[in-house]
Coordinates of C-alpha atoms in Angstrom, one line a residue:
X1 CA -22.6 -17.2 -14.8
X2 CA -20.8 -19.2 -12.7
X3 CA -17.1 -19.0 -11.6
X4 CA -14.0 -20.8 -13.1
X5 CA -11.6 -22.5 -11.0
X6 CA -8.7 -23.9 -12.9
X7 CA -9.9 -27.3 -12.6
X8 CA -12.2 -26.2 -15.9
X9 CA -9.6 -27.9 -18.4
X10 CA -12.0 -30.5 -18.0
X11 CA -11.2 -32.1 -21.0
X12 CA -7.7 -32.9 -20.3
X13 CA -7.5 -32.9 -16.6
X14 CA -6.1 -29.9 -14.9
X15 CA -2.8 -28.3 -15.3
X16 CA -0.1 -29.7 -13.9
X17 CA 3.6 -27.7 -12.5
X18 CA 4.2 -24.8 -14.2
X19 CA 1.2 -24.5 -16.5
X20 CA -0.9 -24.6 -13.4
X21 CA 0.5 -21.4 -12.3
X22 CA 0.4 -19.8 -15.7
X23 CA -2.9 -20.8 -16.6
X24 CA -5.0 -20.7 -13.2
X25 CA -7.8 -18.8 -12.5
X26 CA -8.4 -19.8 -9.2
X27 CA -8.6 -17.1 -6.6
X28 CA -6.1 -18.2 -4.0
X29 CA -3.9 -19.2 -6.4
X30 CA -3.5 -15.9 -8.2
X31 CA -3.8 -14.5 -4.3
X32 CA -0.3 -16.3 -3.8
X33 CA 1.3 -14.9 -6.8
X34 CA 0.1 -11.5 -6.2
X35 CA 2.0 -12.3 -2.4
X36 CA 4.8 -13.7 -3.9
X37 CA 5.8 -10.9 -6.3
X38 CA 4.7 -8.1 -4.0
X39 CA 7.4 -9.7 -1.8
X40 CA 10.0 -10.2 -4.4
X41 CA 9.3 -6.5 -5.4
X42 CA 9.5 -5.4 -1.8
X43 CA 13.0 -6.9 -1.8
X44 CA 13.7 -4.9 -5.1
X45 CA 12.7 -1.5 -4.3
X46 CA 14.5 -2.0 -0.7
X47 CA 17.6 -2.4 -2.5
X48 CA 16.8 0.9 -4.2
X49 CA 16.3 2.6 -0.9
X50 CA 19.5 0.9 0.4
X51 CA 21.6 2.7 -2.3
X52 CA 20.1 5.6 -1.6
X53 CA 20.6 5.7 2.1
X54 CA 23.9 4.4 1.3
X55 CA 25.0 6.9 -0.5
X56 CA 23.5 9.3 2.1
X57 CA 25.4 8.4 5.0
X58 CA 27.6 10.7 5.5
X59 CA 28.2 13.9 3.5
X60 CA 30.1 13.8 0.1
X61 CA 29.9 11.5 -3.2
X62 CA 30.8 8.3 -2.3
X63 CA 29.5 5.4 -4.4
X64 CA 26.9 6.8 -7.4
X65 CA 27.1 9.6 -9.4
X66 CA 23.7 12.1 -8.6
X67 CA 22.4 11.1 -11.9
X68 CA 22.1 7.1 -10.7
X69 CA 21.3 8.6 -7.5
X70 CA 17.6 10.4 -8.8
X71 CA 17.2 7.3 -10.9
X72 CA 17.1 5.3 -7.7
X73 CA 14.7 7.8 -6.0
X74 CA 12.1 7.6 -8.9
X75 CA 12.2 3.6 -9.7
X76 CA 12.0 2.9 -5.5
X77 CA 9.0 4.8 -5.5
X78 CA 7.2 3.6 -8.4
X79 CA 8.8 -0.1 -8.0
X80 CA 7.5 0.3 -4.3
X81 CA 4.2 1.4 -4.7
X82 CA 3.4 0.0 -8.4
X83 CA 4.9 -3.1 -7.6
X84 CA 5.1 -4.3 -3.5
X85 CA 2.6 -2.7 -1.8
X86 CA -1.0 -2.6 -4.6
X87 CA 0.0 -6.0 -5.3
X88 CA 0.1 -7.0 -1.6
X89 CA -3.5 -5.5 -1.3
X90 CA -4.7 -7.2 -4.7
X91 CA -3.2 -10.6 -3.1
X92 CA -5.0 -10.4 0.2
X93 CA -8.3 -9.4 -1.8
X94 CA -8.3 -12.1 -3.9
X95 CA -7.3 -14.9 -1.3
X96 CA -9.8 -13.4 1.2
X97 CA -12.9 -11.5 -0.2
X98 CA -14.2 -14.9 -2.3
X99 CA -14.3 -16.4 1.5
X100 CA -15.4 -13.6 3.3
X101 CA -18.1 -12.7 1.4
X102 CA -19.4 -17.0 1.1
X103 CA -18.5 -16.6 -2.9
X104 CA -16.7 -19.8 -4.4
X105 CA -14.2 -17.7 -6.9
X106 CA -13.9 -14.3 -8.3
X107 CA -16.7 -13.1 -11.0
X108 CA -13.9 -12.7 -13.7
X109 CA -11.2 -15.2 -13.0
X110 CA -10.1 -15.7 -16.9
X111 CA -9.6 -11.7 -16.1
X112 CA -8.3 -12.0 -12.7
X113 CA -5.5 -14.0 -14.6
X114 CA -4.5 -11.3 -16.7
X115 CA -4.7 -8.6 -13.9
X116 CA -1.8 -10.3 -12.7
X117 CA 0.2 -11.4 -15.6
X118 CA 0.6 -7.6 -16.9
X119 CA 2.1 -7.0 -13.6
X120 CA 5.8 -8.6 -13.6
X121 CA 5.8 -7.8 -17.1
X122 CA 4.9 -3.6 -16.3
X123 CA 7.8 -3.8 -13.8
X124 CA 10.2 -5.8 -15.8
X125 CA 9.8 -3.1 -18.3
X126 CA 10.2 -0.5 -15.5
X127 CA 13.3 -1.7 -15.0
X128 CA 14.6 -2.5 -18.4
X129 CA 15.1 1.7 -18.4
X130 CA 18.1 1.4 -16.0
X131 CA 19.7 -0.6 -19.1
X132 CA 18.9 1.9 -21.4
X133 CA 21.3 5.3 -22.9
X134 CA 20.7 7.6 -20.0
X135 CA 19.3 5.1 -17.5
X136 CA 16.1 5.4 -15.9
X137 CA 13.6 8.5 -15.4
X138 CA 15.4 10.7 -12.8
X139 CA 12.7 13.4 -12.1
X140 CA 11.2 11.6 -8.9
X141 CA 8.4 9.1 -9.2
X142 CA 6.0 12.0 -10.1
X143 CA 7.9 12.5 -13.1
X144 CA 7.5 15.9 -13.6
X145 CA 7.7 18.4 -16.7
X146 CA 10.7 20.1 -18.2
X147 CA 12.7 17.5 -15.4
X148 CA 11.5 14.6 -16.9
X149 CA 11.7 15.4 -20.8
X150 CA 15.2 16.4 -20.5
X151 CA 15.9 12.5 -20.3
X152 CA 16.6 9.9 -23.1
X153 CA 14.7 7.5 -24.7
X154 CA 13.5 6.0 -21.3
X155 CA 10.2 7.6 -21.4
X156 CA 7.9 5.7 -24.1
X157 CA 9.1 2.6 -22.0
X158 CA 8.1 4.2 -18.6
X159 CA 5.3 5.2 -19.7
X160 CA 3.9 2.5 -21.5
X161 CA 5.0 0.6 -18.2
X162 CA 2.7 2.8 -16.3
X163 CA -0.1 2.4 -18.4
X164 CA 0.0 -1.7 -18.3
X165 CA 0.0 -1.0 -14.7
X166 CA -2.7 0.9 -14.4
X167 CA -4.7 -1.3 -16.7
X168 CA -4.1 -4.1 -14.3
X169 CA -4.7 -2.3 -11.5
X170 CA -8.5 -1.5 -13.3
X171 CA -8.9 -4.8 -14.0
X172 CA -8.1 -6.4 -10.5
X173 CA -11.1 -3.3 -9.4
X174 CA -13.2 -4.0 -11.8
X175 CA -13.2 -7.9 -10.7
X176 CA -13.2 -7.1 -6.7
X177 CA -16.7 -4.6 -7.9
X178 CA -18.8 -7.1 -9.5
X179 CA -17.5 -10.3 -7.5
X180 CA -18.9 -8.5 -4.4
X181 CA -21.7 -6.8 -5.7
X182 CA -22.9 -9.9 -7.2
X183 CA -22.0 -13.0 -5.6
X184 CA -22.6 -12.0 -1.8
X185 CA -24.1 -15.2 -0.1
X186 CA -27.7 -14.9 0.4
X187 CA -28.6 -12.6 3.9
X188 CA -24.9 -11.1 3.2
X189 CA -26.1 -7.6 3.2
X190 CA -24.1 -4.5 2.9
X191 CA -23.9 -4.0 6.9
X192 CA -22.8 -7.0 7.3
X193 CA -19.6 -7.2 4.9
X194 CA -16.3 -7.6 6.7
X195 CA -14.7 -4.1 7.1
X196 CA -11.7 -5.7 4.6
X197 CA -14.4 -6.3 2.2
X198 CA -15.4 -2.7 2.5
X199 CA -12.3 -0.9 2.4
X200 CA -11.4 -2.8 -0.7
X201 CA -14.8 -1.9 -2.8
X202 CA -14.2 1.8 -2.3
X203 CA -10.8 1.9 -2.9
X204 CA -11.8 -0.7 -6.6
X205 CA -14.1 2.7 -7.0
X206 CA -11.1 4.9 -6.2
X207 CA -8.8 3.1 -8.9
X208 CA -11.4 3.5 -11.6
X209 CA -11.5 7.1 -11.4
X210 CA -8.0 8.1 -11.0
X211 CA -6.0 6.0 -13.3
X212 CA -7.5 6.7 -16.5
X213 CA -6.2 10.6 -14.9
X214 CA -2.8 9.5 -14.8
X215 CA -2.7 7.9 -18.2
X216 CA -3.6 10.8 -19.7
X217 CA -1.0 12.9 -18.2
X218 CA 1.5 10.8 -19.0
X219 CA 0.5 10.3 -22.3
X220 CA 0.4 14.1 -22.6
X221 CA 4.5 13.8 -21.8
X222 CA 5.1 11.5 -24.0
X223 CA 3.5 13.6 -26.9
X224 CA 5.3 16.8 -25.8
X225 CA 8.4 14.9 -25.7
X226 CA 7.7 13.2 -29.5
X227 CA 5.4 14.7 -31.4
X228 CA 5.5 18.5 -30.8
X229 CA 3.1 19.3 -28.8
X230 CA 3.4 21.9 -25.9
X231 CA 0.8 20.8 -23.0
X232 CA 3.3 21.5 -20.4
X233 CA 5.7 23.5 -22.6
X234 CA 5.6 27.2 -21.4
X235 CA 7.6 28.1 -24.9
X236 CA 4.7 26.6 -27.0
X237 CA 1.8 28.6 -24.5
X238 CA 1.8 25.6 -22.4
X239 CA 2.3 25.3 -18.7
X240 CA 3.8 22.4 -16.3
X241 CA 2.2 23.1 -13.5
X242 CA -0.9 21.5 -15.2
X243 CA 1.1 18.3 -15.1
X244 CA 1.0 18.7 -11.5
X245 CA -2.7 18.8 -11.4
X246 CA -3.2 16.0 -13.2
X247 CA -0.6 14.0 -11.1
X248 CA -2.0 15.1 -7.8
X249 CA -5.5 14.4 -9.1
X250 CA -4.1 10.8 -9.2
X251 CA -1.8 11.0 -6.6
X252 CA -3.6 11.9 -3.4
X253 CA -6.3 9.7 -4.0
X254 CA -3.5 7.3 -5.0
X255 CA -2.1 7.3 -1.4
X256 CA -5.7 6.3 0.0
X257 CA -5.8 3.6 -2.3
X258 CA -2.4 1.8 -0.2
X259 CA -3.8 3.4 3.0
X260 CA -7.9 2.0 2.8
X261 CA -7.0 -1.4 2.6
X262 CA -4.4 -1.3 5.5
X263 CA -7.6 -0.1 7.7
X264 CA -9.5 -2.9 6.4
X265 CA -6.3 -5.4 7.7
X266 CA -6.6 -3.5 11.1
X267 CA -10.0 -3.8 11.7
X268 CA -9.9 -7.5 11.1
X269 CA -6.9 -8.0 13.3
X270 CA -7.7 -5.7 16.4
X271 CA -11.2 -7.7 16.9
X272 CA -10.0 -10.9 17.2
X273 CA -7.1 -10.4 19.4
X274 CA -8.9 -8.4 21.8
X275 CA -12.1 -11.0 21.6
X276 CA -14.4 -8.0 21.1
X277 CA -16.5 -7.5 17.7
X278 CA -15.5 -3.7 16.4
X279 CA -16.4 -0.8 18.2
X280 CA -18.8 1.0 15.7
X281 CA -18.9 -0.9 12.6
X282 CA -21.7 1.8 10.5
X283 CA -19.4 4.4 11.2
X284 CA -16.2 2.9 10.0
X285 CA -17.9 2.0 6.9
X286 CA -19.2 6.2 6.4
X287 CA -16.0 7.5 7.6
X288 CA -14.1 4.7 5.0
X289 CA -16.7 6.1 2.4
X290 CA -16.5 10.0 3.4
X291 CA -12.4 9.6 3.2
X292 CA -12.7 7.9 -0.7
X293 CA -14.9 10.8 -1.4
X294 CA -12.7 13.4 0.3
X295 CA -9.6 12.3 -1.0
X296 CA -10.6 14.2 -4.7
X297 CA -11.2 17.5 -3.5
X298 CA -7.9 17.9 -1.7
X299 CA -5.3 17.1 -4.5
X300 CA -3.3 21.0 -4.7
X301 CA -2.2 20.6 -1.0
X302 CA 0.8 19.4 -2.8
X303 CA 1.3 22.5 -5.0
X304 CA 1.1 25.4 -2.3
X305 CA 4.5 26.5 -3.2
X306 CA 3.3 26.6 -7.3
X307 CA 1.9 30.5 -6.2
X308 CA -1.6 29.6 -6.4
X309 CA -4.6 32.3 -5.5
X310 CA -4.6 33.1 -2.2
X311 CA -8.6 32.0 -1.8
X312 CA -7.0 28.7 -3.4
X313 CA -5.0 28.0 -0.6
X314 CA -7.3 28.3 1.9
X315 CA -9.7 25.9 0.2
X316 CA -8.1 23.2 0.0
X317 CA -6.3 23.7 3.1
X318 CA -9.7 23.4 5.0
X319 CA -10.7 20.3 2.9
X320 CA -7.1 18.5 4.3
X321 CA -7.9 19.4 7.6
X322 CA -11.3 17.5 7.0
X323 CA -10.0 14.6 5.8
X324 CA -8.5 14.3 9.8
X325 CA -11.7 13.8 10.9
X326 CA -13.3 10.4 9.5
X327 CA -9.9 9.4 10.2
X328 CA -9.9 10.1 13.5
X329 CA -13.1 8.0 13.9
X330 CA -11.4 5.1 12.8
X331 CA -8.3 5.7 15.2
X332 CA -11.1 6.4 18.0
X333 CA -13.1 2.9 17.2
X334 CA -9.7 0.8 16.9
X335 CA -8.4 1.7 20.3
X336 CA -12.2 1.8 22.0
X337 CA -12.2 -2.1 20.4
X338 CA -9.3 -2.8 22.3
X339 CA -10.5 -0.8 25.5
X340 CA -11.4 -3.5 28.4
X341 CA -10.9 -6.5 25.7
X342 CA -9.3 -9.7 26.6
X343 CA -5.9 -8.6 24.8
X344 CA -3.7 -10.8 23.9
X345 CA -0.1 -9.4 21.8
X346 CA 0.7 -12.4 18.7
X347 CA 2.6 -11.2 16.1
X348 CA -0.2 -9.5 13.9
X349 CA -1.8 -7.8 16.8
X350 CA 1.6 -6.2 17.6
X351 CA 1.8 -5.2 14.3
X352 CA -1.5 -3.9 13.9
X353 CA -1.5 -1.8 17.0
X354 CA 1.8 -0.3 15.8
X355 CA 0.2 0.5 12.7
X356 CA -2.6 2.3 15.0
X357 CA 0.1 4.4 16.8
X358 CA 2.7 5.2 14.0
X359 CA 0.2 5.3 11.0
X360 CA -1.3 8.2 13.6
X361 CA 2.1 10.1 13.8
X362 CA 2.4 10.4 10.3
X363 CA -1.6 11.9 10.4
X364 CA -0.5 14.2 12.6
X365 CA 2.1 15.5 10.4
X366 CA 0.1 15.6 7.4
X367 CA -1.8 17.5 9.6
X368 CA 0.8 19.9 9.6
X369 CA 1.5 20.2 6.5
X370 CA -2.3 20.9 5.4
X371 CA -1.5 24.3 6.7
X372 CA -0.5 26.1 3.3
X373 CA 1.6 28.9 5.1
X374 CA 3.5 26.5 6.9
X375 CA 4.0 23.9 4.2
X376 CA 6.0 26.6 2.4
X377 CA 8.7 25.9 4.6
X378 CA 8.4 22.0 4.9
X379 CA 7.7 21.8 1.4
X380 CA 10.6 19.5 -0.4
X381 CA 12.1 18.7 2.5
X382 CA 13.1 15.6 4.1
X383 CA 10.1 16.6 6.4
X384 CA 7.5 15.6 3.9
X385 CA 9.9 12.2 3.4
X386 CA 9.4 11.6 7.1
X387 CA 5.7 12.5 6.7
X388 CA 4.5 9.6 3.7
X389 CA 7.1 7.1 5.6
X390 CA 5.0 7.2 8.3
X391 CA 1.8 6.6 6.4
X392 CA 3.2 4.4 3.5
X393 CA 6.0 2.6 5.6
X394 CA 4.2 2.0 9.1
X395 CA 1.0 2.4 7.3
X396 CA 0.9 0.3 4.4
X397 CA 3.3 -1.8 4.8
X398 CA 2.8 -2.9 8.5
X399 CA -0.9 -3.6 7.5
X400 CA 0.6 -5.9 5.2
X401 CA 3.0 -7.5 7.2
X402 CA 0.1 -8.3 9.7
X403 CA -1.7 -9.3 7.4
X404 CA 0.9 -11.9 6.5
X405 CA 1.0 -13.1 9.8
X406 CA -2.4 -12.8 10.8
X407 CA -4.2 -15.4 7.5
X408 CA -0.6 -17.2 7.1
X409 CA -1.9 -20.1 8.9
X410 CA -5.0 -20.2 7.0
X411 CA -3.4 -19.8 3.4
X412 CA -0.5 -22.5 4.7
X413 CA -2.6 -24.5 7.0
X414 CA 0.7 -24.6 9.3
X415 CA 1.8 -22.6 12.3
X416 CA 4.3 -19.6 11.7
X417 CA 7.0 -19.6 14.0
X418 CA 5.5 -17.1 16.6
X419 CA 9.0 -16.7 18.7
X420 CA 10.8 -15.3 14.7
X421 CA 7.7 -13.4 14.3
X422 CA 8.2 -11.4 17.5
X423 CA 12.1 -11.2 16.6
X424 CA 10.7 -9.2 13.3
X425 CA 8.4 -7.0 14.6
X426 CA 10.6 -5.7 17.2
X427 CA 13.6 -5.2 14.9
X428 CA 11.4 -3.9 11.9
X429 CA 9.4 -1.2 14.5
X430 CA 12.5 -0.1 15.8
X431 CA 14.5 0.1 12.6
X432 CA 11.8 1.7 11.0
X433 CA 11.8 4.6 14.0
X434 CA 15.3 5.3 13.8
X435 CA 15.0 5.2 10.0
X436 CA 13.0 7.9 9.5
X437 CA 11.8 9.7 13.3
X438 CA 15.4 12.1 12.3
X439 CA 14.2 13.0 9.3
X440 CA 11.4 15.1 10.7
X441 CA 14.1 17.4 12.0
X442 CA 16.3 17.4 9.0
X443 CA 13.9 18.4 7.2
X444 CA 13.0 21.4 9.5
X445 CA 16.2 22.2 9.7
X446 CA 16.1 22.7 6.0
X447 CA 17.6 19.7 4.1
X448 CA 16.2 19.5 0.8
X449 CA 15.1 16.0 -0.5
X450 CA 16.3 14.1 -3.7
X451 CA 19.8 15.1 -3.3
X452 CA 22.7 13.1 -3.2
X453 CA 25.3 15.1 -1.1
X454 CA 24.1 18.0 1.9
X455 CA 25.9 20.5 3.9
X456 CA 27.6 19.0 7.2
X457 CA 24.8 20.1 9.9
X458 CA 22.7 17.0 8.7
X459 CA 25.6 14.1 8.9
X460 CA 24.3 12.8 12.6
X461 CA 20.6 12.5 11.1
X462 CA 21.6 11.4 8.1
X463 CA 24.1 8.8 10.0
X464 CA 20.8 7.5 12.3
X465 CA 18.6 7.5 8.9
X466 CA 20.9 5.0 6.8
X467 CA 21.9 2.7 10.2
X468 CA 18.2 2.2 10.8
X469 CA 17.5 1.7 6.6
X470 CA 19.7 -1.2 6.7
X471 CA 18.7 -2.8 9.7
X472 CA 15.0 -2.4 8.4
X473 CA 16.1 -3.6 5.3
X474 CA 17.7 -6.8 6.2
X475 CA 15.3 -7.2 9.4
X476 CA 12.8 -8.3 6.6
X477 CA 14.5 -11.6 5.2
X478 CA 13.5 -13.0 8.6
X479 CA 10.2 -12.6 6.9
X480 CA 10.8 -14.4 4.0
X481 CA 12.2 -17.3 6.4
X482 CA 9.1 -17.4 8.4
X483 CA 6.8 -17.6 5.3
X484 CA 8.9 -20.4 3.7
X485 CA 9.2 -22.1 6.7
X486 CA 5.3 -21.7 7.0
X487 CA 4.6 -23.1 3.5
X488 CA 6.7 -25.7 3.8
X489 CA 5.4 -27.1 6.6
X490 CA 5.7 -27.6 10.9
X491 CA 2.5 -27.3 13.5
X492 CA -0.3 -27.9 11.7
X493 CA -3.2 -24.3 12.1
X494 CA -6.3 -25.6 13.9
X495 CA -9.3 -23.7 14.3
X496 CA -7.9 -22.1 17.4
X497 CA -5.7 -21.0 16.1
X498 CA -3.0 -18.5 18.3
X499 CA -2.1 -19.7 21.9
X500 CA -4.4 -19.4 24.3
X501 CA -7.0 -19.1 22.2
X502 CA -9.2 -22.0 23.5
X503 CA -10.6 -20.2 26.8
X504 CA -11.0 -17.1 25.0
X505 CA -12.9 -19.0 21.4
X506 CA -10.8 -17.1 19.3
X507 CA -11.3 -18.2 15.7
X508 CA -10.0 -17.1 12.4
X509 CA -11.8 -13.9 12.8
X510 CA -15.1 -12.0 14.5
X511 CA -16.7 -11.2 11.6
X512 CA -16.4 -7.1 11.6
X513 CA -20.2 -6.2 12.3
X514 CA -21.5 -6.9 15.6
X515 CA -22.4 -10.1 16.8
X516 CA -26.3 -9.4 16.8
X517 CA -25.8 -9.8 13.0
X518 CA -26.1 -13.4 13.0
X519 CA -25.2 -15.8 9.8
X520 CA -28.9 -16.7 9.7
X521 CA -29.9 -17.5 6.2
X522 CA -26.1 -18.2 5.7
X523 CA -24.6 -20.5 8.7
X524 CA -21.7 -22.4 6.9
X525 CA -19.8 -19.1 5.8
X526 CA -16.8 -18.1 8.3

């Protein structure tokens, strides 16, 4: 079969303005909307976090009532995750993985189409529950049982929101599984796909097998809320803390699914600005593989406090800890890449080696909080906040935005503005630092999380917190400048492209395997 580009309305030409968009099956075009609502979404959500932090800074109610308040905590989440950072990922797949693996479109593309359209739609619908008698969900993103059925009628609408998401997020895996199983350029062979390619395959395999999970357990909600039934209703011989199974069974391999990709970004980037192929390329593809396998035996790490056996416990508190240790290979092979390279510090490189060193902190502390007897008394505090702000926030979303910066020039074919770029990276790191560095001790201290008003001890932290939110926040329209800036023209991208590159013959990218893999039966594919 061969792929669709949407240049296949032969018959009346192609599409032209707005149809093009609506009707394309091209892969960079649906790329770029993938880009362009993840980024309208990140805007979104950030607002969420705003009122939030907002509200937050000092101690007291001072502008939402605690009911808005949990309703901003649950749709930030979901609009963040959901909505900005997996359609980031699905954006950079589809621009780059057609390219890097010499294919000329998607296998699917009439499919790829649809992927995306359910997307603004899901979130729209998201959203339309903040409109509705009782507002949105206000039992955190996880939604949990009796919290979440106490609600109005925003449920059905959430959940059916969650379900279109999760069937586009299948469909966008399904596509990415077959396009590189199948349409690999010939001598493309497994050890020799580009680390992003790799990253993304497992984490397609990882999305398969957990959404369908989460489906069902929503559905189960829905049908205890409607229709009688008692899954999670202890009154009717049910029991809620099967909800949390469920979720977790999603949600922990969920978390790899935004973090997998974001190593696949770094492994690109580091390369190429340190002018040395990856340090140990087989082993960052087994410890990529060992961590989408491990990341489904450790789910209950997020229920110690449920009063689980004690044998429990200590399971899955050794299978966390092991999940430190493929990760620590790929923290090892980053930083021996850069060791003795030719460095040099552009805007993606910056961000990709604070990724390294932050996304690391917030291992650390997961580390921590593998450790069932301690986790009892981080457990629903700001601690845990801190903790997945480190790995979602410096983690996922740095990969991002050095992945924005780092194929920019390529998507745009014009220079980004690399003085602006610095400008961002320096006010977003720091933001982000004082953002969410004093939570750690808040949260030690004892401050619970999801509440709107906390006892007077907390108002410096809490101060720090919300100054270095809304700096973060607004630090990020300078990205939307530099992008539109980029697409709308300036220094035209050569194929050196950074400064300085020519003595060093820095390209678009190494490829990720060693350079003794040569493009042999393949030499046109970049």
């Amino acid at each position: 079969m061969t792929a669709t580009t949407h240049d296949d309305h032969h018959d009346h030409g192609p599409a032209k303005g707005i149809m093009r968009w609506i009707t394309t099956t091209n892969h960079k075009d649906i790329g770029t909307l993938y880009m362009i609502t993840a980024l309208i979404m990140f805007f979104v959500g950030g607002a969420m976090a705003l009122v939030i932090r907002a509200e937050l800074f000092e101690p007291g109610m001072q502008y939402v009532d605690p009911l808005f308040f949990n309703q901003m905590t649950t749709l930030h989440a979901l609009v963040m995750v959901f909505g900005a950072v997996m359609p980031a990922f699905a954006g950079l797949a589809n621009w780059m993985i057609p390219m890097m693996i010499g294919a000329p479109d998607m296998a699917l593309p009439r499919m790829n189409n649809w992927s995306f359209w359910i997307l603004p739609f899901a979130v729209c619908l998201l959203a339309s529950t903040l409109f509705m008698e009782g507002g949105a969900p206000s039992a955190g993103w996880t939604l949990y049982p009796p919290l979440v059925l106490q609600g109005g009628n925003n449920l059905p609408f959430a959940v059916f929101s969650v379900h279109l998401l999760g069937i586009s997020s299948i469909m966008a895996a399904i596509n990415i599984i077959v396009t590189v199983f199948n349409m690999r350029a010939p001598g493309m062979t497994w050890m020799k796909l580009p680390m992003f390619v790799w990253t993304w395959v497992i984490t397609a395999f990882l999305l398969i097998a957990i959404m369908p999970v989460f489906a069902g357990a929503v559905t189960m909600l829905l049908t205890d809320k409607f229709f009688g039934t008692s899954f999670f209703n202890a009154a009717g011989g049910g029991d809620p803390v099967l909800y949390q199974h469920l979720f977790w069974f999603f949600g922990h391999p969920e978390v790899y699914v935004l973090i997998l990709p974001s190593f696949g970004v770094v492994s690109q980037i580091i390369p190429t600005f340190a002018r040395k192929p990856l340090f140990g390329y087989s082993s960052m593809v087994y410890a990529t593989a060992s961590i989408g396998l491990l990341s489904f035996i450790v789910w209950a790490h997020h229920q110690y406090t449920v009063g689980m056996p004690i044998q429990g416990e200590l399971y899955f508190t050794y299978a966390t800890m092991l999940i430190a240790v493929p990760t620590g290979v790929k923290v090892f092979n980053w930083l021996a890449t850069m060791w003795k390279g030719a460095m040099t510090f552009e805007t993606p490189m910056l961000f990709a080696i604070a990724f390294v060193v932050l996304f690391t902190m917030g291992g650390f502390t997961g580390l921590m909080m593998s450790i069932s007897p301690a986790d009892l008394q981080y457990h629903d505090t700001y601690f845990i906040v801190a903790h997945f702000h480190y790995t979602l926030v410096t983690g996922a979303v740095f990969a991002i935005l050095a992945a924005v910066y780092y194929w920019l020039p390529k998507w745009t074919g014009y220079m980004y503005d690399e003085r602006l770029g610095k400008l961002h990276f320096w006010l977003t790191t720091i933001s982000v630092n004082v953002c969410f560095f004093p939570q750690h001790f808040s949260g030690l201290a004892g401050m619970p999380r999801r509440i709107p008003d906390y006892a007077v001890q907390f108002a410096e932290f809490n101060a720090m917190s919300s100054v270095g939110a809304f700096v973060f926040g607004f630090a990020q329209l300078i990205l939307a400048y530099v992008v539109i800036q980029s697409i709308r023209g300036g220094d035209k991208a050569t194929d050196e492209v950074w400064e300085g590159a020519k003595e060093h013959g820095l390209e678009w990218q190494l490829p990720s395997p060693p350079p003794y893999h040569t493009w042999t039966t393949a030499p046109d594919i970049k």
